[in-house]
PDB file of C-alpha atoms in Angstrom:
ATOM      1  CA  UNK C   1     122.141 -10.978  -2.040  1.00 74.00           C
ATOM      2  CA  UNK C   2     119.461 -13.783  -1.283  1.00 80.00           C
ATOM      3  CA  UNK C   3     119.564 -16.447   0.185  1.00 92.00           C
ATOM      4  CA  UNK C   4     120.495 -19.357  -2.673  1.00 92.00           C
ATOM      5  CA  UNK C   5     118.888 -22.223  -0.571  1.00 93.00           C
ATOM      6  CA  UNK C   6     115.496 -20.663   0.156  1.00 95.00           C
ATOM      7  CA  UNK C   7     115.472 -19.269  -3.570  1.00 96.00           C
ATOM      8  CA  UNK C   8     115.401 -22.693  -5.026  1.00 96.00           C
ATOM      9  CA  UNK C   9     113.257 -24.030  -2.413  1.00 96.00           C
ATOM     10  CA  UNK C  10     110.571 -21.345  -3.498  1.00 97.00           C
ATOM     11  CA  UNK C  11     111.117 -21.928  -7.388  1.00 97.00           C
ATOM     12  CA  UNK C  12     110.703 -26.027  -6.456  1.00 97.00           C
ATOM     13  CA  UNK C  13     107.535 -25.183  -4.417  1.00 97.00           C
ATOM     14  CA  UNK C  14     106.414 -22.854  -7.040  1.00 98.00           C
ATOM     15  CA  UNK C  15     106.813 -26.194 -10.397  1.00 97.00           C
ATOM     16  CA  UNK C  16     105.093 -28.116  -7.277  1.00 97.00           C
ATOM     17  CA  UNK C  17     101.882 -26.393  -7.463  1.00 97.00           C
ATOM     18  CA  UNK C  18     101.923 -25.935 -10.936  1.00 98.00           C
ATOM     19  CA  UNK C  19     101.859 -29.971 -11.873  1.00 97.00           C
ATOM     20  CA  UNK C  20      99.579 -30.483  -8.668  1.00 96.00           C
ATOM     21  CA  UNK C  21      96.069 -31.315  -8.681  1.00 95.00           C
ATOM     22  CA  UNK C  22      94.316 -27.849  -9.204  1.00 95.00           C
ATOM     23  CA  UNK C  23      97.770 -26.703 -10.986  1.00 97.00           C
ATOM     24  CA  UNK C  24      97.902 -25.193 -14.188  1.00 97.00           C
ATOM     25  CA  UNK C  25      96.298 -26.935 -17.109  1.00 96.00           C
ATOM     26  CA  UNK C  26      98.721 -25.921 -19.213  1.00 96.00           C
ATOM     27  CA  UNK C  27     101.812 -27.281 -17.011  1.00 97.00           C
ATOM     28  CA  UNK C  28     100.151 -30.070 -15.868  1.00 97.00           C
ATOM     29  CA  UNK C  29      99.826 -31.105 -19.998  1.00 97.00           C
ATOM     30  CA  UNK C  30     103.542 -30.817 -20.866  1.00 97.00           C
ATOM     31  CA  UNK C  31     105.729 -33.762 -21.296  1.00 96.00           C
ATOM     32  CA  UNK C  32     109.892 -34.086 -21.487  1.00 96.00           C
ATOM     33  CA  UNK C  33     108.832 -34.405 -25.294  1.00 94.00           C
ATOM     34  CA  UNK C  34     106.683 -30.979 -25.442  1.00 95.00           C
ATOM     35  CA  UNK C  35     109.452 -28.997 -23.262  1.00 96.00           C
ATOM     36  CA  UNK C  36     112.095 -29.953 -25.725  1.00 92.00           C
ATOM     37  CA  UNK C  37     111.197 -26.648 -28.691  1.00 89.00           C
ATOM     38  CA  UNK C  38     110.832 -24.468 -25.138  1.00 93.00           C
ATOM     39  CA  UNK C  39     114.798 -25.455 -23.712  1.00 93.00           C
ATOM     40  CA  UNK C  40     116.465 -24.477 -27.046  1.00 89.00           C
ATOM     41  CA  UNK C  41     114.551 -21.568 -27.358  1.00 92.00           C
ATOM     42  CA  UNK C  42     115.563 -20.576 -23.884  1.00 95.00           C
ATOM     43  CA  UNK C  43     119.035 -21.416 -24.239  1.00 93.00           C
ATOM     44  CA  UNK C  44     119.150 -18.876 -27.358  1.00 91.00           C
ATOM     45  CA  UNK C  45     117.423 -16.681 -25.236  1.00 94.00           C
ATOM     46  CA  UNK C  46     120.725 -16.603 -22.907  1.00 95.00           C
ATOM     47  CA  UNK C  47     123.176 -16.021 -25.443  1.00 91.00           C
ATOM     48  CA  UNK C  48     121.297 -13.078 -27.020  1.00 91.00           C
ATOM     49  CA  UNK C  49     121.091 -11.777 -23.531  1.00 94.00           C
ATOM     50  CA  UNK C  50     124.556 -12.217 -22.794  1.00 92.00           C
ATOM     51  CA  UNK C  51     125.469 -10.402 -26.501  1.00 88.00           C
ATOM     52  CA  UNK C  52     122.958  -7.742 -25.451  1.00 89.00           C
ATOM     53  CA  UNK C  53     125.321  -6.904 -22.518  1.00 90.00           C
ATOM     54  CA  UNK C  54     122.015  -6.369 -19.988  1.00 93.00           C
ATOM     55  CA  UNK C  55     122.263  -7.691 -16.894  1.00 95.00           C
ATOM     56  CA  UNK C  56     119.087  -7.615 -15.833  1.00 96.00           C
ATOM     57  CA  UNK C  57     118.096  -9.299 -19.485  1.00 96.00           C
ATOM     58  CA  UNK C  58     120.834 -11.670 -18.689  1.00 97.00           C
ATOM     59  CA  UNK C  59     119.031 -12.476 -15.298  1.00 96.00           C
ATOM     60  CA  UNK C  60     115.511 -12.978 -16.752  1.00 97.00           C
ATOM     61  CA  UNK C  61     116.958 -15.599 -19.341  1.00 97.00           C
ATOM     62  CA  UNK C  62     118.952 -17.543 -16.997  1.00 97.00           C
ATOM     63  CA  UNK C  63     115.831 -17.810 -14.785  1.00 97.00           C
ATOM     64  CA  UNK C  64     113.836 -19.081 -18.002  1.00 97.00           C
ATOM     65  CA  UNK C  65     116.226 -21.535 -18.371  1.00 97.00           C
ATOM     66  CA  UNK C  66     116.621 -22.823 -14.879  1.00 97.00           C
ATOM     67  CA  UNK C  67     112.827 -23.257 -15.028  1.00 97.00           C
ATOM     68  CA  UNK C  68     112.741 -25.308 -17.715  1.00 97.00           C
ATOM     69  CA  UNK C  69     115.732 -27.772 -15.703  1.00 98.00           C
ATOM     70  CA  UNK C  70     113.406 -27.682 -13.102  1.00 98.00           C
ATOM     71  CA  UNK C  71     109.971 -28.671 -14.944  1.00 98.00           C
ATOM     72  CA  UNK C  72     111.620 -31.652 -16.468  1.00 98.00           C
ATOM     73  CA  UNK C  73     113.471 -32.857 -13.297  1.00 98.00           C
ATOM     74  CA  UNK C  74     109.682 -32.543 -11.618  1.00 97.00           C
ATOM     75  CA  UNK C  75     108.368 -34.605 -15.176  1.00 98.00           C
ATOM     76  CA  UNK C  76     111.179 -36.926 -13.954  1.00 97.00           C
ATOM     77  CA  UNK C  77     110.277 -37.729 -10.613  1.00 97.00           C
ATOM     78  CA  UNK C  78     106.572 -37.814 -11.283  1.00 97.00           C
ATOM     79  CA  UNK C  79     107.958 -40.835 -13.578  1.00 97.00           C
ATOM     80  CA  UNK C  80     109.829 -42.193 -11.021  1.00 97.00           C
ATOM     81  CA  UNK C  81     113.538 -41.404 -12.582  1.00 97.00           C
ATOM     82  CA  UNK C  82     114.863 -38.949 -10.971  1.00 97.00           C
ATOM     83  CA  UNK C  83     114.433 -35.737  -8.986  1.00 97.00           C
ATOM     84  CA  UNK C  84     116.041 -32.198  -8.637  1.00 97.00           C
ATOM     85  CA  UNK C  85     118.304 -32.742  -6.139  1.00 97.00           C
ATOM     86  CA  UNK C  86     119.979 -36.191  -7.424  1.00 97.00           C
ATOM     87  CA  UNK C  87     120.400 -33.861 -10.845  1.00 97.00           C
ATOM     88  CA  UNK C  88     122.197 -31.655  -9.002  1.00 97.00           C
ATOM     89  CA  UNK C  89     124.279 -34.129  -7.231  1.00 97.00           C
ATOM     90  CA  UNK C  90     125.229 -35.766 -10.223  1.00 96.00           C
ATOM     91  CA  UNK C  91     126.693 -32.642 -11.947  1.00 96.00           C
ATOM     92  CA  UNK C  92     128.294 -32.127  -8.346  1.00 97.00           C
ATOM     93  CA  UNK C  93     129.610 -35.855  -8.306  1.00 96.00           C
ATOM     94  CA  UNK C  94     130.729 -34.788 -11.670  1.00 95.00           C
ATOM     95  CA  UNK C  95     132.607 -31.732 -11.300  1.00 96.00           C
ATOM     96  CA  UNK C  96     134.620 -32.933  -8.724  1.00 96.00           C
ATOM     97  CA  UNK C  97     135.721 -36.153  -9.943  1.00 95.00           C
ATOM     98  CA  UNK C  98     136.927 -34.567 -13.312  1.00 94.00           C
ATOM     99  CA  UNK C  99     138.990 -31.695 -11.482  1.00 96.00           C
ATOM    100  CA  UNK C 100     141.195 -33.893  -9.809  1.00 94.00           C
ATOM    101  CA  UNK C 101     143.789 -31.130  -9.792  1.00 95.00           C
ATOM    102  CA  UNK C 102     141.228 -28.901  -7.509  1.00 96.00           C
ATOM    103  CA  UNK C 103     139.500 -31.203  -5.749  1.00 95.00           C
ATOM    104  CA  UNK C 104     142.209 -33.974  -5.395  1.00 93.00           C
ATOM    105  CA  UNK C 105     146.172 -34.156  -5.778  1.00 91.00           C
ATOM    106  CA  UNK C 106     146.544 -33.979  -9.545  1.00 91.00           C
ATOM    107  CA  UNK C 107     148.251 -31.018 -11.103  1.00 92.00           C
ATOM    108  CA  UNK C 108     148.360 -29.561 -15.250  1.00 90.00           C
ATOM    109  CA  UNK C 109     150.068 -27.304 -17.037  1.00 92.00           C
ATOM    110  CA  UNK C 110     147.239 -25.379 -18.670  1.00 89.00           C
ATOM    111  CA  UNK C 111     143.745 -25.667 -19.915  1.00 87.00           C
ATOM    112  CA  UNK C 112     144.728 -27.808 -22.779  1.00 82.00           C
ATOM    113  CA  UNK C 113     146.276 -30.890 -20.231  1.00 89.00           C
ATOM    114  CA  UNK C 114     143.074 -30.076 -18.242  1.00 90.00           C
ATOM    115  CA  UNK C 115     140.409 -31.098 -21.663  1.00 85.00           C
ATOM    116  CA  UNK C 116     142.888 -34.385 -22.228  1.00 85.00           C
ATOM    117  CA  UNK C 117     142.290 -35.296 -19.041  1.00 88.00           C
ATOM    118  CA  UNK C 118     138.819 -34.450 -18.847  1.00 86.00           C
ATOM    119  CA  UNK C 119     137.935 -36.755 -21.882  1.00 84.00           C
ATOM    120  CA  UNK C 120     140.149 -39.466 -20.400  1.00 87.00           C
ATOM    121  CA  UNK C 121     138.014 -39.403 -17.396  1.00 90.00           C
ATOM    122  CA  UNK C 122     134.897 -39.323 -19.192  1.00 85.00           C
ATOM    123  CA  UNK C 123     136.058 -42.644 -20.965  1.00 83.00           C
ATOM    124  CA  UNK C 124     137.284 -44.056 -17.763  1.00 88.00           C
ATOM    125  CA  UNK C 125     133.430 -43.768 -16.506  1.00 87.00           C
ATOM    126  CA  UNK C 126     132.083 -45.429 -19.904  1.00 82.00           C
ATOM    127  CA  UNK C 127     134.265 -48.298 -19.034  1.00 84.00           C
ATOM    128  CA  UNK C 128     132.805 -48.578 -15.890  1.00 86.00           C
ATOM    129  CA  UNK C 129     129.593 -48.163 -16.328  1.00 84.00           C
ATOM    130  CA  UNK C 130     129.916 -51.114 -19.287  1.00 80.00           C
ATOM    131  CA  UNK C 131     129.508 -49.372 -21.719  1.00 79.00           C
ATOM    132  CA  UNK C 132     131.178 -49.688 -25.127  1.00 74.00           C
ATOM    133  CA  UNK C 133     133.968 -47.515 -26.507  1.00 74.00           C
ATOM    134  CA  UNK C 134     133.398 -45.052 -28.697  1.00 78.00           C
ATOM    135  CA  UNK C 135     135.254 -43.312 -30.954  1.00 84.00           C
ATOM    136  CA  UNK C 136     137.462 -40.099 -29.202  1.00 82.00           C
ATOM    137  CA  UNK C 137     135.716 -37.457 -31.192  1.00 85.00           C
ATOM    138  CA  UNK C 138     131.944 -39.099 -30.737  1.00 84.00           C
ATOM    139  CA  UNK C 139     129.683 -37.351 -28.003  1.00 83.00           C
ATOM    140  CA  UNK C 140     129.091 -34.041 -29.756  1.00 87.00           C
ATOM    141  CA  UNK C 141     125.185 -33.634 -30.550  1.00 88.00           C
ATOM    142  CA  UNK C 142     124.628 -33.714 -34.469  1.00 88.00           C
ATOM    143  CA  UNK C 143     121.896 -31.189 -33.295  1.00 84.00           C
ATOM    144  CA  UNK C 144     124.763 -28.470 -32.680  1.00 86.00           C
ATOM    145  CA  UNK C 145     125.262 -25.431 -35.015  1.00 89.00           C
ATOM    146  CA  UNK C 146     127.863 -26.625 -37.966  1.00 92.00           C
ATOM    147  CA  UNK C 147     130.683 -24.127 -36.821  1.00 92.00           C
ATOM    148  CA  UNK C 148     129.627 -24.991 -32.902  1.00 92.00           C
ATOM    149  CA  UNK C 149     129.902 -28.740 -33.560  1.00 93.00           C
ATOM    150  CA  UNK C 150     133.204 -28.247 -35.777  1.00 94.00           C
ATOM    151  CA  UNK C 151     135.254 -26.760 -33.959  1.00 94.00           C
ATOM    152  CA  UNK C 152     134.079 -29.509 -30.336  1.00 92.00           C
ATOM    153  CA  UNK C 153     135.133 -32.068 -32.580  1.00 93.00           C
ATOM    154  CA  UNK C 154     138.866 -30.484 -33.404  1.00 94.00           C
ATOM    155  CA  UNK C 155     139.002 -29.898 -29.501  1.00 90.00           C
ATOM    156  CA  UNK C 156     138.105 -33.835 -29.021  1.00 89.00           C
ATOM    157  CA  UNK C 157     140.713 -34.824 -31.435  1.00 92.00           C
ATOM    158  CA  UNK C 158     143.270 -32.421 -29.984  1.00 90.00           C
ATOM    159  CA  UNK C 159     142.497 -34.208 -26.813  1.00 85.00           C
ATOM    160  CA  UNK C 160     143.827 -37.147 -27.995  1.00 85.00           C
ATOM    161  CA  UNK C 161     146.881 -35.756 -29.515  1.00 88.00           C
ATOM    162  CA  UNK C 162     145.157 -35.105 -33.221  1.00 91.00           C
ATOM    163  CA  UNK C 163     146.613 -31.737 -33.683  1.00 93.00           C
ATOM    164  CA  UNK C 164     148.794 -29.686 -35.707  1.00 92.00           C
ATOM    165  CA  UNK C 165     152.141 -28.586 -33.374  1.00 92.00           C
ATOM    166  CA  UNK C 166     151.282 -24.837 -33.754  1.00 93.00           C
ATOM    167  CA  UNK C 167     148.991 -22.092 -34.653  1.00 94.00           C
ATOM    168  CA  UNK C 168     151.171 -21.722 -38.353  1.00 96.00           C
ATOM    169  CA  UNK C 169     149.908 -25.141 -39.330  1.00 96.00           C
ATOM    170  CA  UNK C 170     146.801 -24.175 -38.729  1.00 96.00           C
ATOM    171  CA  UNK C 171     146.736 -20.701 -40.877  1.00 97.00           C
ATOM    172  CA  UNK C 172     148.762 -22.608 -42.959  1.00 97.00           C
ATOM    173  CA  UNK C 173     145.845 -25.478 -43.519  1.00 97.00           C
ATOM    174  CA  UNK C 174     143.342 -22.237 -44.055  1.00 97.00           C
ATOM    175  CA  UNK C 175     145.380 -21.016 -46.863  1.00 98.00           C
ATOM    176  CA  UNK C 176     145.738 -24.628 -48.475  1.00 97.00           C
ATOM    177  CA  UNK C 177     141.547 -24.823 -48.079  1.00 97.00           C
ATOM    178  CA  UNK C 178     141.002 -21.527 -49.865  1.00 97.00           C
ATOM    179  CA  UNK C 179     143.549 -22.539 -52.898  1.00 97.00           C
ATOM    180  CA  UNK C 180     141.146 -25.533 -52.852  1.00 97.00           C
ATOM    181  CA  UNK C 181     138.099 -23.660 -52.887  1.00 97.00           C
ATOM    182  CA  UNK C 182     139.472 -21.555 -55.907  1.00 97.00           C
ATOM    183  CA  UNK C 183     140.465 -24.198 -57.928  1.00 97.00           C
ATOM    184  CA  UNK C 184     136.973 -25.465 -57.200  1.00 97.00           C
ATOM    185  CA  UNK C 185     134.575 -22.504 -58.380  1.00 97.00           C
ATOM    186  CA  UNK C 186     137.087 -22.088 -62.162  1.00 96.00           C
ATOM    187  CA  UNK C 187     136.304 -25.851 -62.824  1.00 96.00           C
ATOM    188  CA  UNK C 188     132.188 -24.981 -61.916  1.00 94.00           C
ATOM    189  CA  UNK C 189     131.667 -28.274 -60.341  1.00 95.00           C
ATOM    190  CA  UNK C 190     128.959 -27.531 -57.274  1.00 95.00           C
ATOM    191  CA  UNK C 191     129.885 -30.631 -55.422  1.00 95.00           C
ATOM    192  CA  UNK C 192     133.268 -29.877 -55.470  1.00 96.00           C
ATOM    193  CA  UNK C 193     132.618 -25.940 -54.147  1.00 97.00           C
ATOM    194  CA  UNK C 194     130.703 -27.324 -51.583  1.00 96.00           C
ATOM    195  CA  UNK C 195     132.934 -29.815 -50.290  1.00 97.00           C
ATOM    196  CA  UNK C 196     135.758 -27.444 -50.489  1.00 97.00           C
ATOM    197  CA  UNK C 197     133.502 -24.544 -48.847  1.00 97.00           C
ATOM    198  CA  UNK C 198     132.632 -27.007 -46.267  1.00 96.00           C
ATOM    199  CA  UNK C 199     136.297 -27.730 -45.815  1.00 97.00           C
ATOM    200  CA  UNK C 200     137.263 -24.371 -45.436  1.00 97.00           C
ATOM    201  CA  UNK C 201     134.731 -23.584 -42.578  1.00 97.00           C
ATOM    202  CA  UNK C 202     135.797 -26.515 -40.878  1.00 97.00           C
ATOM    203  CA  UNK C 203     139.393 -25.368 -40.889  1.00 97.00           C
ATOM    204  CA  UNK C 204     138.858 -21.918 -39.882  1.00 96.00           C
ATOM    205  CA  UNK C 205     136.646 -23.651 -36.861  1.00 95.00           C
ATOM    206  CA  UNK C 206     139.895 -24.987 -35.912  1.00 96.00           C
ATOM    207  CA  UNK C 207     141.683 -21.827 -36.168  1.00 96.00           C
ATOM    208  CA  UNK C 208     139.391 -20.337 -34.062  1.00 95.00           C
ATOM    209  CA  UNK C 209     139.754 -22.799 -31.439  1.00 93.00           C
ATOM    210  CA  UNK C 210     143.649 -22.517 -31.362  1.00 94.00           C
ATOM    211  CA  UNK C 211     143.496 -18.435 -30.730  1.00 94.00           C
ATOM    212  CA  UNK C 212     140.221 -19.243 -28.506  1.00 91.00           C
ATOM    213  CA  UNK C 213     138.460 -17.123 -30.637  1.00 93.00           C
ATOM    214  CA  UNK C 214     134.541 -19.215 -30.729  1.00 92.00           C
ATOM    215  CA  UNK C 215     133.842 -19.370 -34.371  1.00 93.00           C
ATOM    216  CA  UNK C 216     130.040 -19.511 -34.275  1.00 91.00           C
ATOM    217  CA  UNK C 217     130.153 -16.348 -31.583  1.00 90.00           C
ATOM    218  CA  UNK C 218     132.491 -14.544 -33.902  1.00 93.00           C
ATOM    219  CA  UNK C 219     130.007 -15.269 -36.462  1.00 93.00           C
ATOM    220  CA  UNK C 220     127.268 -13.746 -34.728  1.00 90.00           C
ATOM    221  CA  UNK C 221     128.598 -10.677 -33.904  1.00 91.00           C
ATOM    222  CA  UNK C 222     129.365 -10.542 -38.032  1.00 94.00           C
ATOM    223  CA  UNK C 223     126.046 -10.658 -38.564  1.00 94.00           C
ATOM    224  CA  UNK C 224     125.146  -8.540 -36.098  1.00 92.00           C
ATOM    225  CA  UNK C 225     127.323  -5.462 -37.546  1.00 94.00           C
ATOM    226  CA  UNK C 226     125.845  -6.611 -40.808  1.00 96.00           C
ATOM    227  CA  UNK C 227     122.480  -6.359 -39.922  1.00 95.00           C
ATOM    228  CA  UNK C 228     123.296  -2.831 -37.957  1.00 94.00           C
ATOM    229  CA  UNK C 229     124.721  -1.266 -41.313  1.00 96.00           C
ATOM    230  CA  UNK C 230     122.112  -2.686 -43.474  1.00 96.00           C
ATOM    231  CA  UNK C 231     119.531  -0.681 -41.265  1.00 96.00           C
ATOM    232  CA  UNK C 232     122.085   2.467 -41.437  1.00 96.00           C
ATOM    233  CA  UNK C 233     121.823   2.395 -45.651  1.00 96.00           C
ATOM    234  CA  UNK C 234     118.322   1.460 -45.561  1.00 96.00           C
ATOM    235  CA  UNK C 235     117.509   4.233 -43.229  1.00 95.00           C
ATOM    236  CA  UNK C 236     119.749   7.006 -44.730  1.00 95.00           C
ATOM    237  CA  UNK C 237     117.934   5.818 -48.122  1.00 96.00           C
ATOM    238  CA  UNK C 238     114.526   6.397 -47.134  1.00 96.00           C
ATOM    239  CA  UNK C 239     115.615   9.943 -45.918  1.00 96.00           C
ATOM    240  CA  UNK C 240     116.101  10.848 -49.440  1.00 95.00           C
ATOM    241  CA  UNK C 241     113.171   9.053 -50.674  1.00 95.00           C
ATOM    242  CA  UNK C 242     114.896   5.774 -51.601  1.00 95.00           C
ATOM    243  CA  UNK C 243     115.059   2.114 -50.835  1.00 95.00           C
ATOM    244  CA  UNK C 244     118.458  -0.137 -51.791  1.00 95.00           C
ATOM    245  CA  UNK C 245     116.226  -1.859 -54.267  1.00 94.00           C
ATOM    246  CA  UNK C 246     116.045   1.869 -55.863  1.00 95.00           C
ATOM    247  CA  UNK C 247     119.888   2.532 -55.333  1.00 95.00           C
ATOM    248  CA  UNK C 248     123.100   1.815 -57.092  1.00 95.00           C
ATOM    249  CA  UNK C 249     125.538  -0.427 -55.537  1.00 96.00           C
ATOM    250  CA  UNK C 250     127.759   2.319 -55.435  1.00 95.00           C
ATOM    251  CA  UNK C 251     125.348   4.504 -53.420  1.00 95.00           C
ATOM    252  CA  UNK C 252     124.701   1.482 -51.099  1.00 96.00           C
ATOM    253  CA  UNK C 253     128.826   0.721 -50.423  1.00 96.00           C
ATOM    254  CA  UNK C 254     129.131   4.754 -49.864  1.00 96.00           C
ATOM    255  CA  UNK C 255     126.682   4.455 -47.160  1.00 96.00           C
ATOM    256  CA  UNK C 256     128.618   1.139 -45.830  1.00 96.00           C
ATOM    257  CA  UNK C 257     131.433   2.809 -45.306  1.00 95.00           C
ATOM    258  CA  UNK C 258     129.650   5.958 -43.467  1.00 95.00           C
ATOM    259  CA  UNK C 259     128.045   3.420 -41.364  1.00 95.00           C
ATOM    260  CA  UNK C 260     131.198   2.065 -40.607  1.00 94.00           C
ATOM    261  CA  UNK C 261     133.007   4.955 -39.492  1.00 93.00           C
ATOM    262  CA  UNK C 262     129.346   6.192 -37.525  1.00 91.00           C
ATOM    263  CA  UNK C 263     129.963   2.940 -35.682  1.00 90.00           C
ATOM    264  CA  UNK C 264     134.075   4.155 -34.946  1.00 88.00           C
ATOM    265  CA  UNK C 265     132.990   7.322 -33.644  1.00 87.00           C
ATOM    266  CA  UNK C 266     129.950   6.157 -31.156  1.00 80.00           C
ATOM    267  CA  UNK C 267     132.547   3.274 -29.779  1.00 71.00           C
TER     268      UNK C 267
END
């Protein structure tokens, strides 16, 4: 293993001579505002590393990301805000002072006491730093992924003691949504499907959060296994001359289902 210390101190020496005088032109031209397209696409670039399962992927993106932490931190201090070190202090200032049952004399009963009193804390610090109250579910970025931001927002409320008693309420609620959804598509109304679609998402967001199941990563690996069998049909197609826009539905679901069982037996 290297040496943590001296590998930062490189990667900081390294953003250094980039902005610098004689740096790279391209570098030296970004702002906080041009970096912003670069971090999301790096933070996507994680979490298809981490699906991928390849460590040394996984390694690559994380470094990608890092980097771009550490261009705008060096952005920030050229602008006299703030440098790398005081960001990491502040996220160590952080992390301490909302595990008070690690790092002080506090003690929970499980991860769900340890979110209420995380957002308590957080609201203590708004209160001290003047600034106004906001509501107990506010906080999550609108930016977030529907099913991402959905179910943050049922965790917030939990926090606060919004929550049904057990995970039966919950199915329950899921059942009640899809009735709703039903009724919705026989009267043909579109703004009533989509409001009951919507509704239905958001309550299976919540299930997901109760059995700690993340909806939008469950999701993903949906699509993934969709996207793996649509390649299957399309390529056992074109080995008899065919495309699915040439095929039956019933040819197509026949060659679901052997993709389906191809995946069983390789697993």
């Amino acid at each position: 293993m290297s040496d943590p210390e001296k590998a930062i101190r490189r990667l900081l020496e390294i953003m250094d001579r980039l902005r610098d005088p004689g740096g790279c032109p391209w570098d030296r031209e970004q702002t906080l505002k041009t970096l912003t397209p670069y971090l999301l696409e790096e933070a996507h670039e994680v979490i298809e590393a981490i699906e991928s399962d390849d460590a040394q992927h996984h390694r690559e993106e994380l470094g990608d990301l890092l980097f771009q932490v550490v261009f705008q931190a060096r952005i920030a201090r050229e602008e006299g805000k703030f440098d790398f070190a005081q960001v990491c202090d502040a996220i160590s200032d952080k992390l301490t002072r909302r595990h008070p049952h690690v790092f002080g004399d506090a003690s929970v009963s499980g991860s769900r006491e340890v979110v209420r009193n995380w957002e308590r804390i957080k609201a203590e610090e708004r209160r001290e730093k003047g600034q106004a109250e906001r509501s107990a579910i506010g906080g999550v970025p609108v930016a977030l992924p529907a099913l991402v931001r959905g179910e943050r927002m049922t965790e917030k409320a939990a926090a606060v003691g919004f929550d049904w008693p057990d995970q039966e309420g919950v199915l329950a609620k899921v059942h009640e949504e899809l009735g709703e959804l039903e009724e919705a598509l026989r009267s043909g109304a579109r703004d009533r499907v989509e409001q009951e679609l919507g509704d239905l998402l958001f309550a299976i967001a919540n299930l997901g959060r109760w059995v700690k199941v993340h909806p939008e990563e469950a999701l993903r690996g949906t699509l993934r296994r969709f996207e793996s069998r649509f390649h299957f049909i399309e390529s056992k197609l074109a080995e008899r001359g065919s495309s699915p826009g040439e095929s039956t539905l019933e040819e197509m679901d026949a060659l679901w289902n052997a993709a389906k069982e191809h995946e069983k037996s390789a697993s």
